[in-house]
Tab-separated table of C-alpha atoms in Angstrom:
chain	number	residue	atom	x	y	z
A	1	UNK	CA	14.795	248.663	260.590
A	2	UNK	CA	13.494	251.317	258.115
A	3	UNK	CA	14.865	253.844	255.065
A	4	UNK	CA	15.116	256.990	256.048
A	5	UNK	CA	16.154	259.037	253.727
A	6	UNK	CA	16.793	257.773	249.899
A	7	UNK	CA	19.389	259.669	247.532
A	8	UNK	CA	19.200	258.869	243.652
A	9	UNK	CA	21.654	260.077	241.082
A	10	UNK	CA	21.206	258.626	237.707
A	11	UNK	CA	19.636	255.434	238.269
A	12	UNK	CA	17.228	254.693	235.856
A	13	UNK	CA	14.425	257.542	235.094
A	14	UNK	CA	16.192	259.592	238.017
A	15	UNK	CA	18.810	262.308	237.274
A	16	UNK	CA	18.856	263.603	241.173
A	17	UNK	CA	16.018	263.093	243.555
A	18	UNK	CA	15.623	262.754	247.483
A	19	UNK	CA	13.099	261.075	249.406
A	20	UNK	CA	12.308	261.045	252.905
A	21	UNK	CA	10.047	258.095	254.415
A	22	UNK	CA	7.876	257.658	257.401
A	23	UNK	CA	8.791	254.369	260.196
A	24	UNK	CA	5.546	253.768	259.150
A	25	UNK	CA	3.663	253.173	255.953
A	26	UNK	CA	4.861	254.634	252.560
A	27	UNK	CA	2.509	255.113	249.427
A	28	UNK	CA	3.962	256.459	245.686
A	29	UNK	CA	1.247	258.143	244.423
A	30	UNK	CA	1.779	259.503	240.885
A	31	UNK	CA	1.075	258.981	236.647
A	32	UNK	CA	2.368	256.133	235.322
A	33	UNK	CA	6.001	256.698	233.819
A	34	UNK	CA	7.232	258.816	236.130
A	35	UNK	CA	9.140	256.566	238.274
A	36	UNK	CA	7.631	254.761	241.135
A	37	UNK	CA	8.166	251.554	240.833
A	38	UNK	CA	12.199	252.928	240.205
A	39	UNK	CA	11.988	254.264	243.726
A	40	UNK	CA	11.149	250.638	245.477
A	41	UNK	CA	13.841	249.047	242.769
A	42	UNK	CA	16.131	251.335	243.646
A	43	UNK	CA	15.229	249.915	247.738
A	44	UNK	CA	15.542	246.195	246.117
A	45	UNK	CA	18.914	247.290	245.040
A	46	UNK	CA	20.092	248.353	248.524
A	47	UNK	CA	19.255	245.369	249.846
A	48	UNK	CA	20.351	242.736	247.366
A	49	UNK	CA	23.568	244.437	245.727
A	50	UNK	CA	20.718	243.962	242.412
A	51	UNK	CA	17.932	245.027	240.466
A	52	UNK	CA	14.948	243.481	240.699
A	53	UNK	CA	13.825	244.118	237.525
A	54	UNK	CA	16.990	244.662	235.284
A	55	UNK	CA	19.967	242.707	236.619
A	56	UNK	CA	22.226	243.788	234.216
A	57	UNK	CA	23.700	246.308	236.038
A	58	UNK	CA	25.046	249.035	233.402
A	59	UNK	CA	21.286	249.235	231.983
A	60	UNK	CA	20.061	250.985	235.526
A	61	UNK	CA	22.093	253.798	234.568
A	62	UNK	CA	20.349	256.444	233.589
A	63	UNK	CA	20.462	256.773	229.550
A	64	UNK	CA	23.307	259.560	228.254
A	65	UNK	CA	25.330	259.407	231.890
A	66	UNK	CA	28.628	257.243	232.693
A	67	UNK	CA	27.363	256.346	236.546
A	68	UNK	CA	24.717	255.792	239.032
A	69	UNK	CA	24.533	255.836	242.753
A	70	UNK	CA	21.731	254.709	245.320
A	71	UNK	CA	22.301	256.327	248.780
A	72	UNK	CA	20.313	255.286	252.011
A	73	UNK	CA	19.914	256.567	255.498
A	74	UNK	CA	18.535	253.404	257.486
A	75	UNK	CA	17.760	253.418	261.141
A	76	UNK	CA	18.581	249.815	262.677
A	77	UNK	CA	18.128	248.554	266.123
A	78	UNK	CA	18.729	251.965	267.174
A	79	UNK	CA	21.455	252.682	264.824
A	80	UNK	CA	22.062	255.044	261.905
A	81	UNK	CA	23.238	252.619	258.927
A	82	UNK	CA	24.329	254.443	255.503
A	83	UNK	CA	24.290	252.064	252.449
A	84	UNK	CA	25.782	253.653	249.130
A	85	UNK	CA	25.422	251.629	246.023
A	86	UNK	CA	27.461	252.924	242.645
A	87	UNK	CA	28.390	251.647	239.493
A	88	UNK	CA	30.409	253.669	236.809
A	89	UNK	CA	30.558	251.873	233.110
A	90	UNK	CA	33.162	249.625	232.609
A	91	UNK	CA	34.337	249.259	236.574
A	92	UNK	CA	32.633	246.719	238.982
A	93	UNK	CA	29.971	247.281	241.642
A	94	UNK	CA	30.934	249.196	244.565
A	95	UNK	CA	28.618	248.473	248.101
A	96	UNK	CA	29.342	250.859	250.989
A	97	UNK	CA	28.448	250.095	254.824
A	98	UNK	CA	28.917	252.966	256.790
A	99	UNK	CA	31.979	253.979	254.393
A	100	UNK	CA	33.689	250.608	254.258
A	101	UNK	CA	33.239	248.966	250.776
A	102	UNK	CA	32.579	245.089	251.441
A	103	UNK	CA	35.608	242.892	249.682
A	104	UNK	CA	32.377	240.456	248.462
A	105	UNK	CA	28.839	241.917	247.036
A	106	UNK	CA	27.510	238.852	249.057
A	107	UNK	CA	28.568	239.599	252.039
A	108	UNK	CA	26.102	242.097	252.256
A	109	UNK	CA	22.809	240.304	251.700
A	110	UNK	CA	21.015	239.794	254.866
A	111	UNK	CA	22.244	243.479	256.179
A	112	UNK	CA	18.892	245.091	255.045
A	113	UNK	CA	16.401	242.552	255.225
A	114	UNK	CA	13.717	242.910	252.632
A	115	UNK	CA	10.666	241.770	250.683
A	116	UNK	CA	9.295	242.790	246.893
A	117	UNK	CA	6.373	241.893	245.781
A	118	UNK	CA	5.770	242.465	241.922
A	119	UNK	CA	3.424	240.625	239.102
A	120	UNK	CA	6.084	238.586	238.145
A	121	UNK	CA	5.835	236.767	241.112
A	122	UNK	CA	3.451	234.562	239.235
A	123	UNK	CA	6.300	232.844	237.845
A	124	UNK	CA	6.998	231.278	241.403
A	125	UNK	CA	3.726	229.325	240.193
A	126	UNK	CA	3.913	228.684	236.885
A	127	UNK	CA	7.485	228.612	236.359
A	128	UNK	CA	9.647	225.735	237.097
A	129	UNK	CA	11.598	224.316	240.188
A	130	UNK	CA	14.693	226.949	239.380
A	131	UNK	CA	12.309	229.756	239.973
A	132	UNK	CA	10.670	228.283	243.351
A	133	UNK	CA	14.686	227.814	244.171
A	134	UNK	CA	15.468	231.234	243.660
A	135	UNK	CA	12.810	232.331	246.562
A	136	UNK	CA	14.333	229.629	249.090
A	137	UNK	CA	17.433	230.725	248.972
A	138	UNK	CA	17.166	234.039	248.472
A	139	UNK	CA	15.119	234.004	252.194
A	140	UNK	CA	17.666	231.744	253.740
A	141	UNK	CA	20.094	234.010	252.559
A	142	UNK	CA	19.203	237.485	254.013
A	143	UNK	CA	19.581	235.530	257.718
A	144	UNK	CA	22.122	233.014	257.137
A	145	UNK	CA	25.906	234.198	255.528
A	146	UNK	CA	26.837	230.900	256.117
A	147	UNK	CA	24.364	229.093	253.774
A	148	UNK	CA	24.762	231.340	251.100
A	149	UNK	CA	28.514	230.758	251.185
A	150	UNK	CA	27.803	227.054	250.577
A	151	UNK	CA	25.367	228.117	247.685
A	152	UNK	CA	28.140	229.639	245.818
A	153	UNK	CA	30.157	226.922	246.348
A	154	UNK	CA	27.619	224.281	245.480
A	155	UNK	CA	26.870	226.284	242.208
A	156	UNK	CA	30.735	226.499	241.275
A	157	UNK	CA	31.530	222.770	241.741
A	158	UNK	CA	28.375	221.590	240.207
A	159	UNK	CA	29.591	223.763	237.029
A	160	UNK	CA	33.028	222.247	237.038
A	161	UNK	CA	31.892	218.613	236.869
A	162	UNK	CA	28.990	219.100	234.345
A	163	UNK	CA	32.283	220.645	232.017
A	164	UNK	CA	34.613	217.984	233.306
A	165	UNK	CA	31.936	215.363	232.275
A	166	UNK	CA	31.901	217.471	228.620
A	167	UNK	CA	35.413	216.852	228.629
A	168	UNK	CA	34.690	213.058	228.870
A	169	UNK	CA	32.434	212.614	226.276
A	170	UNK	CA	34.409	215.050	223.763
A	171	UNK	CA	37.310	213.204	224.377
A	172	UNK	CA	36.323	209.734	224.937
A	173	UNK	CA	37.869	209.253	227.956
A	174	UNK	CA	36.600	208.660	231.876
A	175	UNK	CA	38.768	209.473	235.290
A	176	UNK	CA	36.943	208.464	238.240
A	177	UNK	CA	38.982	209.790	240.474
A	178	UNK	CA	39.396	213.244	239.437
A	179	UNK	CA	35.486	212.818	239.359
A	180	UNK	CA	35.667	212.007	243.240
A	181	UNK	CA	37.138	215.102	243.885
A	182	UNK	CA	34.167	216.866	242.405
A	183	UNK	CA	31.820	214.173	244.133
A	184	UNK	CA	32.803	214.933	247.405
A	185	UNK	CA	32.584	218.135	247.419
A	186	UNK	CA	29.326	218.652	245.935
A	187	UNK	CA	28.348	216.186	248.314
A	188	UNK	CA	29.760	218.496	251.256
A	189	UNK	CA	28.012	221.613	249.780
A	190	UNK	CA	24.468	219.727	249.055
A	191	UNK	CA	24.376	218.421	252.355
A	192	UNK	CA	24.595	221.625	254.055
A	193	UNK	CA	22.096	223.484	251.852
A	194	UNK	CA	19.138	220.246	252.034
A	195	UNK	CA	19.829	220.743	256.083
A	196	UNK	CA	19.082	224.421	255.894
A	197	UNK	CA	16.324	224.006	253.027
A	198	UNK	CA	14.434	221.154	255.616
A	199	UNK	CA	15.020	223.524	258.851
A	200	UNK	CA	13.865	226.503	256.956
A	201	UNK	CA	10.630	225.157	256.029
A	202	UNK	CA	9.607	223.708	259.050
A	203	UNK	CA	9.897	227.071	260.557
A	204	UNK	CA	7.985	228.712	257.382
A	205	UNK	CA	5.332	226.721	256.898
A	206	UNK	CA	3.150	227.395	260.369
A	207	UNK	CA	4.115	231.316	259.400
A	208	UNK	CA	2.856	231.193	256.079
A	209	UNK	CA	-0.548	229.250	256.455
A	210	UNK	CA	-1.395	231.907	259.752
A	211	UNK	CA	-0.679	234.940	256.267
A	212	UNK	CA	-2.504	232.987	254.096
A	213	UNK	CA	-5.910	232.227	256.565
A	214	UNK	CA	-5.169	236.378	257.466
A	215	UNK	CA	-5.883	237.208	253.823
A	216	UNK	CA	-8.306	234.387	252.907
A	217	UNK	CA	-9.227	232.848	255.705
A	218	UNK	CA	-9.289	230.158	258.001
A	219	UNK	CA	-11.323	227.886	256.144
A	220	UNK	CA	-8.754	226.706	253.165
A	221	UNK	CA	-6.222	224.758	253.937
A	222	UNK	CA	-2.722	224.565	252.172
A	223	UNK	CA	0.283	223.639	252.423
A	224	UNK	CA	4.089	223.686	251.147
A	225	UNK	CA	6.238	221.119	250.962
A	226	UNK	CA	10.148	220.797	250.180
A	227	UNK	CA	11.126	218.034	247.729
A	228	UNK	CA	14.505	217.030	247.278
A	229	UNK	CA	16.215	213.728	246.025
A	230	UNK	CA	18.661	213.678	248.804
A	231	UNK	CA	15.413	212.422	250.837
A	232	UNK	CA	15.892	209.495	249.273
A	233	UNK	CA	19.744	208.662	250.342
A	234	UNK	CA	23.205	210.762	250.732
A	235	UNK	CA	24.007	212.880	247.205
A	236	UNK	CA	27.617	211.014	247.089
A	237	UNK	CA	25.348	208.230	246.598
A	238	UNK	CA	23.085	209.393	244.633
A	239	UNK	CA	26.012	210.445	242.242
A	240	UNK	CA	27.150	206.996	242.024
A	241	UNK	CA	24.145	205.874	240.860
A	242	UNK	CA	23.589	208.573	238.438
A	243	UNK	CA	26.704	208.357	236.855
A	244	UNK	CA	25.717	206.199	233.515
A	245	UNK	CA	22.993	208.647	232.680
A	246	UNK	CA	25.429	211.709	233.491
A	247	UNK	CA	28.202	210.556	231.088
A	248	UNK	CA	24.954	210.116	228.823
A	249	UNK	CA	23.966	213.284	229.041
A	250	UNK	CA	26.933	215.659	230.009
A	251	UNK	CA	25.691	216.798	232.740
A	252	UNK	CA	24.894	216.347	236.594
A	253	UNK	CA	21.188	214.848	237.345
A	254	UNK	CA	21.432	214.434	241.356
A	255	UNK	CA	21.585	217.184	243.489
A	256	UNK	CA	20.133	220.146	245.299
A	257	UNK	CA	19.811	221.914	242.032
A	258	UNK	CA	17.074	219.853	241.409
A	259	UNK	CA	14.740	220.777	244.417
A	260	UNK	CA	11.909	222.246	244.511
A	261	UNK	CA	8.437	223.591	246.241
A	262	UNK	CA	5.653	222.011	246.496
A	263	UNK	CA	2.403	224.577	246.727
A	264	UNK	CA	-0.765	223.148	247.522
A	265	UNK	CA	-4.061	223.537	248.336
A	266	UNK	CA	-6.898	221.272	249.714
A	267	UNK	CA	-4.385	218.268	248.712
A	268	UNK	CA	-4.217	219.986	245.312
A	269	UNK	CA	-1.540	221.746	243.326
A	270	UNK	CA	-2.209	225.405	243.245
A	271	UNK	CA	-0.879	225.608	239.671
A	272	UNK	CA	-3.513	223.295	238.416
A	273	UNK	CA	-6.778	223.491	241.386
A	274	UNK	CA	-6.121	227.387	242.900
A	275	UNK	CA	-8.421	230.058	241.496
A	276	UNK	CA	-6.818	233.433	240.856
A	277	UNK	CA	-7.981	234.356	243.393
A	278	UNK	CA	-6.148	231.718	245.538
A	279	UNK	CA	-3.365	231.933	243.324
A	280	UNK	CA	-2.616	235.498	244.604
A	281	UNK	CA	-3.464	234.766	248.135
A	282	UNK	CA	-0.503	232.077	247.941
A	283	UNK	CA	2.096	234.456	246.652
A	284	UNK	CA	1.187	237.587	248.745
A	285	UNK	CA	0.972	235.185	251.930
A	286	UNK	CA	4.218	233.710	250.726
């Protein structure tokens, strides 16, 4: 798959431009301020119904207009694909496949397959676990419709019971079964996502240390490791045992929220043993 042709009317420092790109390699050569890094948001935003760098989406347009639109000629598995992307202020997102507008935004992600790397990827290192979640899923996602379904699922129950267990505390009162309810699902929803999560990085791992030895060689060894509580038992478990300290604190403690990444390097965290050097290895590998 590739980007053709890219159409830009008022989106960001663009009023009206139109690029054409090679199957091959692409460089933006130019001053600073006038726009590149726009162009490969602009890409980003094809791709992920988002920004990369602004996701507030009325703050891409450009300032003084009412509207943007990102337009892109792709060719795919020997297929003309055309992606349109507009907002107008004060109306919701609009994604277009091939002139069909999708019903969900996320129904799109995975369509146009796609990688940015920027310095704020730096963050996936120094930041905490949310960050390093981010990544995961937003990977599984582009490949997998399915898991990102469950995501948003997992996301909306987990909100409901942290509020339900507000309701609790503000109102001294306790119903375990309507808790259940929430239980059960989550328990549904985490399940899915720590299978996909475990499968994913089995099949990443022996990927990502052949990028890393590519750009730094063969001679240091690292590694990445998934950690999740629900290696410990089931999460409708887990929630049992957790529920003192969530009525506590108002809040849900067990879950898949609470995963993370483990980066290392010659049996060492990167955060705390990598060089710069290594450090930027790691995420460009990654």
């Amino acid at each position: 798959m590739f980007l053709k042709k890219l159409i830009l009317i008022n989106y960001r420092s663009f009023s009206q431009e139109t690029f054409e790109f090679n199957a091959k390699i692409n460089c933006f050569v130019g001053r600073n301020g006038i726009g590149k890094t726009n162009i490969l948001d602009a890409i980003y935003h094809l791709a992920f119904g988002k920004s990369y760098f602004n996701p507030v989406t009325v703050q891409n347009i450009k300032h003084g207009e009412d509207f943007f639109m990102i337009d892109g000629t792709f060719e795919k598995d020997g297929r003309t694909e055309h992606i349109v992307c507009s907002v107008k202020k004060g109306q919701k997102k609009v994604i277009k496949r091939n002139n069909k507008a999708y019903e969900r935004l996320s129904e799109h992600v995975g369509t146009l397959p796609a990688v940015m790397i920027a310095p704020a990827d730096s963050d996936l290192i120094a930041e905490g676990s949310e960050t390093r979640r981010k990544f995961m899923d937003g990977i599984i996602a582009q490949s997998d419709t399915a898991y990102l379904q469950n995501l948003i699922s997992y996301n909306k129950i987990l909100t409901q019971r942290n509020a339900l267990l507000k309701y609790f505390a503000l109102n001294n009162a306790f119903n375990r079964e309507t808790l259940a309810v929430y239980n059960t699902q989550l328990h549904t929803y985490a399940t899915a996502l720590f299978n996909e999560r475990k499968a994913f990085i089995e099949a990443f791992v022996p990927i990502f240390r052949e990028q890393y030895a590519a750009i730094a060689g063969a001679d240091e060894d690292v590694d990445l490791g998934y950690e999740s509580q629900l290696f410990e038992g089931e999460l409708i478990h887990l929630l049992d045992r957790q529920l003192s300290r969530d009525k506590a604190l108002q809040y849900t403690t067990a879950g898949t929220h609470k995963d993370d990444l483990l980066f290392g390097i010659k049996g060492h965290p990167v955060k705390k043993f990598g060089s710069q050097g290594q450090q930027k290895s790691f995420l460009v590998a990654l």
